[in-house]
């Protein structure tokens, strides 16, 4: 029996609809395993702009930092698209990741056997995919200085800078090797060492860290080749470790192998407080229709239990519950196929919460 304080950020768009389902499942876990989850509601992104006129108020950061984990919905939407960059919801998202010091984004891409047909790739290519993309989150080109739009000799230029410090690379690569040790002991580091100096630097450090993990079979891939191999033969990957921008792109690609963006969770860890959220955005096109798939948010709850609160058995219970409900043939519209039973967002949450009771 344990007690935890969890910051809950419902967010924008479908965020509140699916976070409610995640909390429903967590309530069932708390009851079954005799834990107490105390929630603190916080606001980041569009909802924070509406309330506080800024996407990441310091008061919200302070509250989050006093919690054991941050359970995060999604941010953004057309309502805030025309604001200046520093006022946009996505600035709040980048800001909170930075404020937490969460330098590692873990993005699993796993294909559920029941959903092999949901992928646009052939079933024999996707069946059995189980990849973990480990993306560096607080460095690289998204944060490097100088950046901006400048005028030089009467000509305007846009500029971003890819910067990595040695310690930033070492800590993410080490974490990726540790995760590989807990999995199938295979690691691929992705870079662009043929043209970028910062990538060659990254590669040299990977080779050095690898000395401490003789049991892990590792290789390097250039990002263009990695993008190709991911659709050609994705099963050969286990852990992929890469920098911020390459990880951003490759993890979306990896997620699409699985068929639905509504199924996949992510964790941002390594900092003061871990953040756990779906990989998808706020899906403005389906807000309020009751058709959003809550599974990514529910899987985020499982990741929060595993990586944030160290409750492995409880996390596994959620994963088994999701499996069971899919095996029973229930589907939200985004993952429907012939012979399956259509349910809405709330019904899917109810089914998984009930299944937690059945598999625990
Ligand atoms: P999106 O992920 O919100 O939606 C892409 C497509 O996937 C849409 O058709 C949507 O309906 C569908 N989809 C997403 N989640 C779903 C779910 N759970 N169930 C069923 N279908 C789902 O991406 P977008 O449309 O490019 O972005 C919308 C907004 O979200 C933008 O403002 C963007 O900046 C923001 N965004 C936020 C995050 C985040 O909060 N981490 C991530 C990506 C995008």
mmCIF file of C-alpha atoms and ligand atoms in Angstrom:
data_model
loop_
_atom_site.group_PDB
_atom_site.id
_atom_site.type_symbol
_atom_site.label_atom_id
_atom_site.label_comp_id
_atom_site.label_asym_id
_atom_site.label_seq_id
_atom_site.Cartn_x
_atom_site.Cartn_y
_atom_site.Cartn_z
ATOM 1 C CA UNK A 1 0.000 0.000 0.000
ATOM 2 C CA UNK A 2 1.381 3.393 -0.988
ATOM 3 C CA UNK A 3 0.266 6.987 -1.366
ATOM 4 C CA UNK A 4 1.194 9.238 -4.289
ATOM 5 C CA UNK A 5 0.537 12.781 -5.401
ATOM 6 C CA UNK A 6 -0.124 13.036 -9.118
ATOM 7 C CA UNK A 7 -0.419 16.245 -11.141
ATOM 8 C CA UNK A 8 -3.184 15.886 -13.724
ATOM 9 C CA UNK A 9 -3.155 18.084 -16.826
ATOM 10 C CA UNK A 10 -6.263 17.399 -18.881
ATOM 11 C CA UNK A 11 -5.358 19.956 -21.517
ATOM 12 C CA UNK A 12 -7.021 20.876 -24.772
ATOM 13 C CA UNK A 13 -9.128 19.197 -27.429
ATOM 14 C CA UNK A 14 -9.817 15.557 -26.606
ATOM 15 C CA UNK A 15 -7.481 15.790 -23.583
ATOM 16 C CA UNK A 16 -10.226 16.026 -20.930
ATOM 17 C CA UNK A 17 -12.250 13.210 -22.565
ATOM 18 C CA UNK A 18 -9.421 10.693 -22.522
ATOM 19 C CA UNK A 19 -7.759 11.759 -19.266
ATOM 20 C CA UNK A 20 -11.088 10.989 -17.563
ATOM 21 C CA UNK A 21 -10.801 7.408 -18.845
ATOM 22 C CA UNK A 22 -7.215 7.140 -17.657
ATOM 23 C CA UNK A 23 -8.260 8.263 -14.176
ATOM 24 C CA UNK A 24 -11.091 5.748 -14.211
ATOM 25 C CA UNK A 25 -8.607 2.931 -14.795
ATOM 26 C CA UNK A 26 -6.226 4.317 -12.159
ATOM 27 C CA UNK A 27 -9.078 4.369 -9.641
ATOM 28 C CA UNK A 28 -9.577 0.667 -10.269
ATOM 29 C CA UNK A 29 -5.833 0.031 -9.798
ATOM 30 C CA UNK A 30 -5.858 2.030 -6.555
ATOM 31 C CA UNK A 31 -8.782 -0.023 -5.264
ATOM 32 C CA UNK A 32 -7.324 -3.387 -6.293
ATOM 33 C CA UNK A 33 -3.811 -2.752 -4.967
ATOM 34 C CA UNK A 34 -4.809 -0.644 -2.020
ATOM 35 C CA UNK A 35 -2.962 2.530 -3.090
ATOM 36 C CA UNK A 36 -4.000 6.140 -2.667
ATOM 37 C CA UNK A 37 -3.580 8.479 -5.620
ATOM 38 C CA UNK A 38 -4.109 12.140 -4.682
ATOM 39 C CA UNK A 39 -4.620 14.374 -7.694
ATOM 40 C CA UNK A 40 -3.622 18.013 -8.244
ATOM 41 C CA UNK A 41 -5.233 19.586 -11.285
ATOM 42 C CA UNK A 42 -2.814 21.719 -13.336
ATOM 43 C CA UNK A 43 -2.991 23.738 -16.568
ATOM 44 C CA UNK A 44 -0.482 23.890 -19.418
ATOM 45 C CA UNK A 45 -1.009 24.908 -23.053
ATOM 46 C CA UNK A 46 -4.242 26.305 -24.442
ATOM 47 C CA UNK A 47 -6.218 25.874 -21.223
ATOM 48 C CA UNK A 48 -3.478 27.794 -19.364
ATOM 49 C CA UNK A 49 -3.570 30.568 -21.967
ATOM 50 C CA UNK A 50 -7.325 30.865 -21.434
ATOM 51 C CA UNK A 51 -6.978 30.999 -17.660
ATOM 52 C CA UNK A 52 -3.674 32.775 -17.085
ATOM 53 C CA UNK A 53 -2.850 34.332 -20.450
ATOM 54 C CA UNK A 54 0.346 32.297 -20.773
ATOM 55 C CA UNK A 55 1.019 28.692 -21.802
ATOM 56 C CA UNK A 56 3.131 27.732 -18.796
ATOM 57 C CA UNK A 57 2.500 29.779 -15.651
ATOM 58 C CA UNK A 58 5.190 29.388 -12.986
ATOM 59 C CA UNK A 59 2.483 28.537 -10.425
ATOM 60 C CA UNK A 60 1.652 25.413 -12.434
ATOM 61 C CA UNK A 61 5.294 24.379 -12.727
ATOM 62 C CA UNK A 62 5.679 24.802 -8.960
ATOM 63 C CA UNK A 63 2.676 22.580 -8.270
ATOM 64 C CA UNK A 64 3.903 19.907 -10.691
ATOM 65 C CA UNK A 65 7.352 19.878 -9.107
ATOM 66 C CA UNK A 66 5.773 18.993 -5.754
ATOM 67 C CA UNK A 67 4.136 15.878 -7.236
ATOM 68 C CA UNK A 68 5.405 12.343 -7.835
ATOM 69 C CA UNK A 69 4.365 12.284 -11.493
ATOM 70 C CA UNK A 70 2.621 14.332 -14.160
ATOM 71 C CA UNK A 71 -0.265 12.664 -15.988
ATOM 72 C CA UNK A 72 -0.633 14.737 -19.118
ATOM 73 C CA UNK A 73 -3.403 14.993 -21.724
ATOM 74 C CA UNK A 74 -2.650 16.984 -24.845
ATOM 75 C CA UNK A 75 -2.240 20.614 -25.807
ATOM 76 C CA UNK A 76 -3.023 22.811 -28.774
ATOM 77 C CA UNK A 77 -5.753 23.572 -31.235
ATOM 78 C CA UNK A 78 -6.813 26.034 -33.941
ATOM 79 C CA UNK A 79 -8.039 28.528 -31.348
ATOM 80 C CA UNK A 80 -4.448 29.363 -30.372
ATOM 81 C CA UNK A 81 -2.691 28.781 -33.716
ATOM 82 C CA UNK A 82 -2.328 32.457 -34.590
ATOM 83 C CA UNK A 83 -0.697 33.539 -31.350
ATOM 84 C CA UNK A 84 2.971 34.532 -31.444
ATOM 85 C CA UNK A 85 5.347 31.575 -30.981
ATOM 86 C CA UNK A 86 6.129 32.296 -27.309
ATOM 87 C CA UNK A 87 2.410 32.371 -26.464
ATOM 88 C CA UNK A 88 1.457 29.147 -28.272
ATOM 89 C CA UNK A 89 0.316 26.047 -26.350
ATOM 90 C CA UNK A 90 3.234 24.026 -27.780
ATOM 91 C CA UNK A 91 5.649 26.464 -26.118
ATOM 92 C CA UNK A 92 4.080 25.380 -22.828
ATOM 93 C CA UNK A 93 4.707 21.745 -23.758
ATOM 94 C CA UNK A 94 8.383 22.283 -24.593
ATOM 95 C CA UNK A 95 8.671 24.465 -21.492
ATOM 96 C CA UNK A 96 7.276 21.932 -19.062
ATOM 97 C CA UNK A 97 9.560 19.203 -20.420
ATOM 98 C CA UNK A 98 12.497 21.532 -19.937
ATOM 99 C CA UNK A 99 11.338 22.631 -16.460
ATOM 100 C CA UNK A 100 11.054 19.021 -15.328
ATOM 101 C CA UNK A 101 14.524 18.302 -16.666
ATOM 102 C CA UNK A 102 13.037 15.210 -18.288
ATOM 103 C CA UNK A 103 15.807 14.518 -20.786
ATOM 104 C CA UNK A 104 14.539 11.197 -22.101
ATOM 105 C CA UNK A 105 11.387 10.500 -24.037
ATOM 106 C CA UNK A 106 10.487 6.816 -24.151
ATOM 107 C CA UNK A 107 8.138 5.913 -26.957
ATOM 108 C CA UNK A 108 7.170 2.280 -27.276
ATOM 109 C CA UNK A 109 5.741 1.093 -30.594
ATOM 110 C CA UNK A 110 4.224 -2.296 -30.038
ATOM 111 C CA UNK A 111 1.801 -4.041 -32.315
ATOM 112 C CA UNK A 112 -1.077 -5.752 -30.581
ATOM 113 C CA UNK A 113 -1.735 -9.095 -32.331
ATOM 114 C CA UNK A 114 -5.400 -8.175 -32.668
ATOM 115 C CA UNK A 115 -4.524 -4.999 -34.547
ATOM 116 C CA UNK A 116 -2.042 -6.257 -37.147
ATOM 117 C CA UNK A 117 -4.605 -5.462 -39.804
ATOM 118 C CA UNK A 118 -4.905 -1.839 -38.664
ATOM 119 C CA UNK A 119 -1.435 -1.095 -39.995
ATOM 120 C CA UNK A 120 -0.989 0.096 -43.550
ATOM 121 C CA UNK A 121 1.914 -2.347 -43.851
ATOM 122 C CA UNK A 122 1.495 -6.068 -44.540
ATOM 123 C CA UNK A 123 0.598 -8.128 -41.455
ATOM 124 C CA UNK A 124 3.721 -10.295 -41.847
ATOM 125 C CA UNK A 125 5.868 -7.139 -41.675
ATOM 126 C CA UNK A 126 4.258 -5.709 -38.548
ATOM 127 C CA UNK A 127 3.279 -8.756 -36.483
ATOM 128 C CA UNK A 128 5.481 -8.910 -33.416
ATOM 129 C CA UNK A 129 6.897 -5.376 -33.626
ATOM 130 C CA UNK A 130 8.126 -4.268 -30.218
ATOM 131 C CA UNK A 131 10.303 -1.175 -30.486
ATOM 132 C CA UNK A 132 11.287 1.363 -27.861
ATOM 133 C CA UNK A 133 12.392 4.711 -29.248
ATOM 134 C CA UNK A 134 14.499 6.632 -26.728
ATOM 135 C CA UNK A 135 14.557 10.248 -27.835
ATOM 136 C CA UNK A 136 16.744 12.944 -26.295
ATOM 137 C CA UNK A 137 14.313 15.625 -25.267
ATOM 138 C CA UNK A 138 15.913 18.708 -23.800
ATOM 139 C CA UNK A 139 18.802 19.419 -26.131
ATOM 140 C CA UNK A 140 19.613 19.462 -29.827
ATOM 141 C CA UNK A 141 18.229 21.744 -32.476
ATOM 142 C CA UNK A 142 14.960 22.547 -30.677
ATOM 143 C CA UNK A 143 16.835 24.356 -27.927
ATOM 144 C CA UNK A 144 20.260 25.243 -29.343
ATOM 145 C CA UNK A 145 21.336 28.880 -29.475
ATOM 146 C CA UNK A 146 21.509 31.046 -31.502
ATOM 147 C CA UNK A 147 18.075 30.730 -33.019
ATOM 148 C CA UNK A 148 15.607 33.108 -34.589
ATOM 149 C CA UNK A 149 15.088 35.164 -37.696
ATOM 150 C CA UNK A 150 17.780 37.785 -38.242
ATOM 151 C CA UNK A 151 18.716 40.362 -40.785
ATOM 152 C CA UNK A 152 22.217 40.178 -42.204
ATOM 153 C CA UNK A 153 23.531 42.579 -44.836
ATOM 154 C CA UNK A 154 19.996 43.566 -45.722
ATOM 155 C CA UNK A 155 18.942 39.903 -46.166
ATOM 156 C CA UNK A 156 16.717 38.006 -43.734
ATOM 157 C CA UNK A 157 17.782 34.588 -42.497
ATOM 158 C CA UNK A 158 16.205 31.937 -40.269
ATOM 159 C CA UNK A 159 18.493 30.034 -37.948
ATOM 160 C CA UNK A 160 18.451 27.101 -35.543
ATOM 161 C CA UNK A 161 21.498 25.414 -34.075
ATOM 162 C CA UNK A 162 22.049 21.760 -33.238
ATOM 163 C CA UNK A 163 24.055 21.631 -30.028
ATOM 164 C CA UNK A 164 24.838 18.633 -27.835
ATOM 165 C CA UNK A 165 27.052 18.650 -24.770
ATOM 166 C CA UNK A 166 28.929 15.473 -23.912
ATOM 167 C CA UNK A 167 27.043 14.889 -20.661
ATOM 168 C CA UNK A 168 23.698 15.268 -22.441
ATOM 169 C CA UNK A 169 24.643 12.525 -24.888
ATOM 170 C CA UNK A 170 26.167 10.234 -22.268
ATOM 171 C CA UNK A 171 23.136 10.215 -19.966
ATOM 172 C CA UNK A 172 20.604 9.424 -22.706
ATOM 173 C CA UNK A 173 22.800 6.770 -24.304
ATOM 174 C CA UNK A 174 23.448 5.151 -20.927
ATOM 175 C CA UNK A 175 19.729 5.087 -20.173
ATOM 176 C CA UNK A 176 19.067 3.496 -23.575
ATOM 177 C CA UNK A 177 21.655 0.769 -22.927
ATOM 178 C CA UNK A 178 20.102 0.125 -19.505
ATOM 179 C CA UNK A 179 16.666 -0.232 -21.117
ATOM 180 C CA UNK A 180 18.118 -2.525 -23.792
ATOM 181 C CA UNK A 181 19.487 -4.721 -20.989
ATOM 182 C CA UNK A 182 15.930 -5.103 -19.655
ATOM 183 C CA UNK A 183 14.651 -6.009 -23.122
ATOM 184 C CA UNK A 184 16.144 -7.989 -26.022
ATOM 185 C CA UNK A 185 19.635 -6.475 -25.619
ATOM 186 C CA UNK A 186 19.734 -4.804 -29.015
ATOM 187 C CA UNK A 187 20.360 -1.114 -29.551
ATOM 188 C CA UNK A 188 20.502 1.069 -32.643
ATOM 189 C CA UNK A 189 21.848 4.589 -32.394
ATOM 190 C CA UNK A 190 20.573 6.910 -35.114
ATOM 191 C CA UNK A 191 22.436 9.999 -36.320
ATOM 192 C CA UNK A 192 23.564 11.855 -39.421
ATOM 193 C CA UNK A 193 27.284 11.411 -38.904
ATOM 194 C CA UNK A 194 28.064 11.569 -42.619
ATOM 195 C CA UNK A 195 27.260 15.295 -42.676
ATOM 196 C CA UNK A 196 26.852 16.594 -39.113
ATOM 197 C CA UNK A 197 29.795 17.067 -36.763
ATOM 198 C CA UNK A 198 27.496 16.925 -33.772
ATOM 199 C CA UNK A 199 26.355 13.487 -34.988
ATOM 200 C CA UNK A 200 29.913 12.167 -35.279
ATOM 201 C CA UNK A 201 30.463 13.396 -31.712
ATOM 202 C CA UNK A 202 27.279 11.546 -30.665
ATOM 203 C CA UNK A 203 28.505 8.383 -32.428
ATOM 204 C CA UNK A 204 31.904 8.456 -30.690
ATOM 205 C CA UNK A 205 30.206 8.725 -27.308
ATOM 206 C CA UNK A 206 27.867 5.817 -28.084
ATOM 207 C CA UNK A 207 30.940 3.692 -28.904
ATOM 208 C CA UNK A 208 32.473 4.680 -25.597
ATOM 209 C CA UNK A 209 29.356 4.028 -23.457
ATOM 210 C CA UNK A 210 28.886 0.673 -25.234
ATOM 211 C CA UNK A 211 32.104 -0.589 -23.589
ATOM 212 C CA UNK A 212 30.153 -0.812 -20.318
ATOM 213 C CA UNK A 213 27.454 -2.983 -21.912
ATOM 214 C CA UNK A 214 29.211 -5.894 -23.622
ATOM 215 C CA UNK A 215 25.977 -7.927 -23.595
ATOM 216 C CA UNK A 216 24.142 -5.410 -25.754
ATOM 217 C CA UNK A 217 24.524 -5.855 -29.488
ATOM 218 C CA UNK A 218 24.564 -2.334 -30.953
ATOM 219 C CA UNK A 219 24.901 -0.595 -34.286
ATOM 220 C CA UNK A 220 24.727 2.870 -35.839
ATOM 221 C CA UNK A 221 22.351 3.920 -38.597
ATOM 222 C CA UNK A 222 22.095 7.153 -40.509
ATOM 223 C CA UNK A 223 18.704 8.711 -39.983
ATOM 224 C CA UNK A 224 17.639 8.423 -43.633
ATOM 225 C CA UNK A 225 18.499 4.730 -43.641
ATOM 226 C CA UNK A 226 16.761 4.260 -40.268
ATOM 227 C CA UNK A 227 13.579 5.843 -41.653
ATOM 228 C CA UNK A 228 13.728 3.363 -44.536
ATOM 229 C CA UNK A 229 14.525 0.286 -42.441
ATOM 230 C CA UNK A 230 11.677 1.086 -40.072
ATOM 231 C CA UNK A 231 9.128 0.449 -42.796
ATOM 232 C CA UNK A 232 11.129 -2.252 -44.599
ATOM 233 C CA UNK A 233 11.929 -4.547 -41.688
ATOM 234 C CA UNK A 234 10.783 -2.982 -38.399
ATOM 235 C CA UNK A 235 11.021 -6.219 -36.428
ATOM 236 C CA UNK A 236 14.802 -6.042 -36.405
ATOM 237 C CA UNK A 237 14.711 -3.067 -34.041
ATOM 238 C CA UNK A 238 14.598 -3.306 -30.273
ATOM 239 C CA UNK A 239 15.810 -0.046 -28.651
ATOM 240 C CA UNK A 240 16.501 2.969 -30.870
ATOM 241 C CA UNK A 241 18.352 5.885 -29.285
ATOM 242 C CA UNK A 242 18.604 9.224 -31.024
ATOM 243 C CA UNK A 243 18.630 12.992 -30.665
ATOM 244 C CA UNK A 244 15.688 15.307 -30.325
ATOM 245 C CA UNK A 245 14.696 16.086 -33.909
ATOM 246 C CA UNK A 246 15.444 12.640 -35.383
ATOM 247 C CA UNK A 247 13.606 11.039 -32.472
ATOM 248 C CA UNK A 248 10.625 13.302 -32.996
ATOM 249 C CA UNK A 249 10.266 12.144 -36.594
ATOM 250 C CA UNK A 250 11.231 8.478 -36.199
ATOM 251 C CA UNK A 251 8.984 7.903 -33.203
ATOM 252 C CA UNK A 252 5.988 9.145 -35.195
ATOM 253 C CA UNK A 253 6.975 6.874 -38.044
ATOM 254 C CA UNK A 254 7.396 3.923 -35.668
ATOM 255 C CA UNK A 255 4.018 4.636 -34.121
ATOM 256 C CA UNK A 256 2.283 4.535 -37.480
ATOM 257 C CA UNK A 257 3.601 1.010 -38.009
ATOM 258 C CA UNK A 258 1.168 0.019 -35.336
ATOM 259 C CA UNK A 259 -1.869 1.391 -37.144
ATOM 260 C CA UNK A 260 -3.300 3.920 -34.761
ATOM 261 C CA UNK A 261 -1.877 6.983 -33.170
ATOM 262 C CA UNK A 262 -4.592 6.588 -30.516
ATOM 263 C CA UNK A 263 -2.907 3.522 -29.003
ATOM 264 C CA UNK A 264 0.522 4.749 -28.031
ATOM 265 C CA UNK A 265 1.867 6.316 -24.878
ATOM 266 C CA UNK A 266 5.089 8.053 -24.038
ATOM 267 C CA UNK A 267 7.136 8.896 -20.975
ATOM 268 C CA UNK A 268 9.448 11.798 -20.413
ATOM 269 C CA UNK A 269 11.789 10.765 -17.643
ATOM 270 C CA UNK A 270 15.182 11.400 -16.120
ATOM 271 C CA UNK A 271 14.238 14.697 -14.476
ATOM 272 C CA UNK A 272 12.717 15.752 -11.175
ATOM 273 C CA UNK A 273 9.242 14.509 -12.065
ATOM 274 C CA UNK A 274 8.297 12.138 -14.880
ATOM 275 C CA UNK A 275 5.675 13.139 -17.423
ATOM 276 C CA UNK A 276 3.366 10.582 -19.005
ATOM 277 C CA UNK A 277 1.245 11.356 -22.044
ATOM 278 C CA UNK A 278 -0.143 9.960 -25.289
ATOM 279 C CA UNK A 279 1.956 10.547 -28.384
ATOM 280 C CA UNK A 280 -0.951 12.098 -30.248
ATOM 281 C CA UNK A 281 -2.098 15.684 -30.094
ATOM 282 C CA UNK A 282 -5.392 17.218 -29.091
ATOM 283 C CA UNK A 283 -7.238 15.901 -32.185
ATOM 284 C CA UNK A 284 -9.377 19.030 -32.715
ATOM 285 C CA UNK A 285 -11.260 17.308 -35.545
ATOM 286 C CA UNK A 286 -12.959 14.825 -33.202
ATOM 287 C CA UNK A 287 -13.421 16.841 -30.000
ATOM 288 C CA UNK A 288 -16.734 16.182 -28.277
ATOM 289 C CA UNK A 289 -17.779 13.384 -30.626
ATOM 290 C CA UNK A 290 -17.095 10.683 -28.038
ATOM 291 C CA UNK A 291 -15.009 8.703 -30.516
ATOM 292 C CA UNK A 292 -11.480 9.435 -29.272
ATOM 293 C CA UNK A 293 -9.512 6.320 -28.463
ATOM 294 C CA UNK A 294 -8.531 6.534 -24.771
ATOM 295 C CA UNK A 295 -6.035 3.640 -24.952
ATOM 296 C CA UNK A 296 -2.949 5.847 -25.476
ATOM 297 C CA UNK A 297 -3.911 7.799 -22.353
ATOM 298 C CA UNK A 298 -4.581 4.591 -20.442
ATOM 299 C CA UNK A 299 -1.234 3.154 -21.587
ATOM 300 C CA UNK A 300 0.305 6.429 -20.375
ATOM 301 C CA UNK A 301 -1.130 5.626 -16.958
ATOM 302 C CA UNK A 302 0.577 2.229 -17.182
ATOM 303 C CA UNK A 303 3.893 3.900 -18.074
ATOM 304 C CA UNK A 304 3.418 6.311 -15.169
ATOM 305 C CA UNK A 305 3.000 3.411 -12.778
ATOM 306 C CA UNK A 306 6.056 1.610 -14.201
ATOM 307 C CA UNK A 307 8.578 4.389 -14.786
ATOM 308 C CA UNK A 308 7.233 7.116 -12.499
ATOM 309 C CA UNK A 309 5.964 5.313 -9.414
ATOM 310 C CA UNK A 310 7.865 2.025 -9.733
ATOM 311 C CA UNK A 311 4.670 -0.007 -9.547
ATOM 312 C CA UNK A 312 5.570 -2.689 -12.105
ATOM 313 C CA UNK A 313 2.843 -5.169 -11.251
ATOM 314 C CA UNK A 314 0.145 -2.512 -11.400
ATOM 315 C CA UNK A 315 1.453 -1.288 -14.776
ATOM 316 C CA UNK A 316 1.391 -4.820 -16.113
ATOM 317 C CA UNK A 317 -2.188 -5.187 -14.919
ATOM 318 C CA UNK A 318 -3.276 -2.236 -17.068
ATOM 319 C CA UNK A 319 -1.444 -3.649 -20.085
ATOM 320 C CA UNK A 320 -3.105 -7.016 -19.620
ATOM 321 C CA UNK A 321 -6.500 -5.346 -19.226
ATOM 322 C CA UNK A 322 -6.052 -3.476 -22.530
ATOM 323 C CA UNK A 323 -5.010 -6.737 -24.224
ATOM 324 C CA UNK A 324 -8.046 -8.510 -22.862
ATOM 325 C CA UNK A 325 -10.502 -5.863 -24.060
ATOM 326 C CA UNK A 326 -8.956 -5.901 -27.536
ATOM 327 C CA UNK A 327 -9.090 -9.722 -27.568
ATOM 328 C CA UNK A 328 -12.781 -9.477 -26.694
ATOM 329 C CA UNK A 329 -13.165 -7.533 -29.941
ATOM 330 C CA UNK A 330 -14.012 -4.049 -28.644
ATOM 331 C CA UNK A 331 -12.756 -1.143 -30.742
ATOM 332 C CA UNK A 332 -13.085 2.629 -30.964
ATOM 333 C CA UNK A 333 -13.760 3.775 -34.565
ATOM 334 C CA UNK A 334 -10.098 4.530 -35.348
ATOM 335 C CA UNK A 335 -9.131 0.868 -34.942
ATOM 336 C CA UNK A 336 -12.324 -0.835 -36.164
ATOM 337 C CA UNK A 337 -12.137 -3.738 -38.570
ATOM 338 C CA UNK A 338 -14.586 -6.397 -39.785
ATOM 339 C CA UNK A 339 -16.137 -8.486 -37.049
ATOM 340 C CA UNK A 340 -15.231 -6.153 -34.193
ATOM 341 C CA UNK A 341 -17.569 -4.356 -31.796
ATOM 342 C CA UNK A 342 -17.693 -0.571 -31.935
ATOM 343 C CA UNK A 343 -17.558 1.323 -28.639
ATOM 344 C CA UNK A 344 -17.184 4.984 -27.748
ATOM 345 C CA UNK A 345 -14.534 6.648 -25.569
ATOM 346 C CA UNK A 346 -16.363 6.149 -22.272
ATOM 347 C CA UNK A 347 -17.346 2.568 -23.008
ATOM 348 C CA UNK A 348 -13.729 1.689 -23.850
ATOM 349 C CA UNK A 349 -12.617 3.218 -20.530
ATOM 350 C CA UNK A 350 -15.328 1.307 -18.652
ATOM 351 C CA UNK A 351 -14.346 -1.975 -20.294
ATOM 352 C CA UNK A 352 -10.654 -1.566 -19.484
ATOM 353 C CA UNK A 353 -11.387 -0.488 -15.899
ATOM 354 C CA UNK A 354 -13.553 -3.572 -15.449
ATOM 355 C CA UNK A 355 -10.889 -5.766 -17.070
ATOM 356 C CA UNK A 356 -8.373 -4.478 -14.499
ATOM 357 C CA UNK A 357 -10.555 -6.161 -11.907
ATOM 358 C CA UNK A 358 -10.642 -9.365 -13.956
ATOM 359 C CA UNK A 359 -6.888 -9.688 -14.598
ATOM 360 C CA UNK A 360 -5.502 -8.301 -11.320
HETATM 361 P P1 LIG B 1 -3.245 14.929 -33.630
HETATM 362 O O1 LIG B 1 -2.393 13.843 -33.077
HETATM 363 O O2 LIG B 1 -4.006 15.734 -32.664
HETATM 364 O O3 LIG B 1 -4.279 14.301 -34.686
HETATM 365 C C1 LIG B 1 -3.859 13.619 -35.868
HETATM 366 C C2 LIG B 1 -4.998 12.711 -36.342
HETATM 367 O O4 LIG B 1 -5.110 11.592 -35.457
HETATM 368 C C3 LIG B 1 -6.367 13.396 -36.316
HETATM 369 O O5 LIG B 1 -7.126 12.942 -37.404
HETATM 370 C C4 LIG B 1 -6.995 12.920 -35.018
HETATM 371 O O6 LIG B 1 -8.399 12.881 -35.036
HETATM 372 C C5 LIG B 1 -6.403 11.527 -34.875
HETATM 373 N N1 LIG B 1 -6.261 11.157 -33.461
HETATM 374 C C6 LIG B 1 -5.362 11.645 -32.577
HETATM 375 N N2 LIG B 1 -5.562 11.105 -31.373
HETATM 376 C C7 LIG B 1 -6.593 10.244 -31.488
HETATM 377 C C8 LIG B 1 -7.272 9.389 -30.580
HETATM 378 N N3 LIG B 1 -6.905 9.285 -29.291
HETATM 379 N N4 LIG B 1 -8.295 8.647 -31.042
HETATM 380 C C9 LIG B 1 -8.662 8.705 -32.326
HETATM 381 N N5 LIG B 1 -8.066 9.495 -33.237
HETATM 382 C C10 LIG B 1 -7.030 10.266 -32.827
HETATM 383 O O7 LIG B 1 -2.272 15.842 -34.504
HETATM 384 P P2 LIG B 1 -2.568 17.230 -35.220
HETATM 385 O O8 LIG B 1 -3.938 17.236 -35.797
HETATM 386 O O9 LIG B 1 -1.402 17.451 -36.100
HETATM 387 O O10 LIG B 1 -2.469 18.307 -34.066
HETATM 388 C C11 LIG B 1 -3.598 18.852 -33.383
HETATM 389 C C12 LIG B 1 -3.106 19.765 -32.286
HETATM 390 O O11 LIG B 1 -2.405 18.994 -31.301
HETATM 391 C C13 LIG B 1 -2.125 20.828 -32.768
HETATM 392 O O12 LIG B 1 -2.415 22.022 -32.095
HETATM 393 C C14 LIG B 1 -0.773 20.291 -32.363
HETATM 394 O O13 LIG B 1 0.181 21.276 -32.145
HETATM 395 C C15 LIG B 1 -1.124 19.585 -31.073
HETATM 396 N N6 LIG B 1 -0.192 18.499 -30.676
HETATM 397 C C16 LIG B 1 -0.009 18.331 -29.345
HETATM 398 C C17 LIG B 1 0.783 17.285 -28.893
HETATM 399 C C18 LIG B 1 0.914 17.073 -27.425
HETATM 400 O O14 LIG B 1 0.141 17.605 -26.661
HETATM 401 N N7 LIG B 1 1.869 16.283 -26.979
HETATM 402 C C19 LIG B 1 1.369 16.394 -29.814
HETATM 403 C C20 LIG B 1 1.124 16.587 -31.168
HETATM 404 C C21 LIG B 1 0.327 17.640 -31.606
#
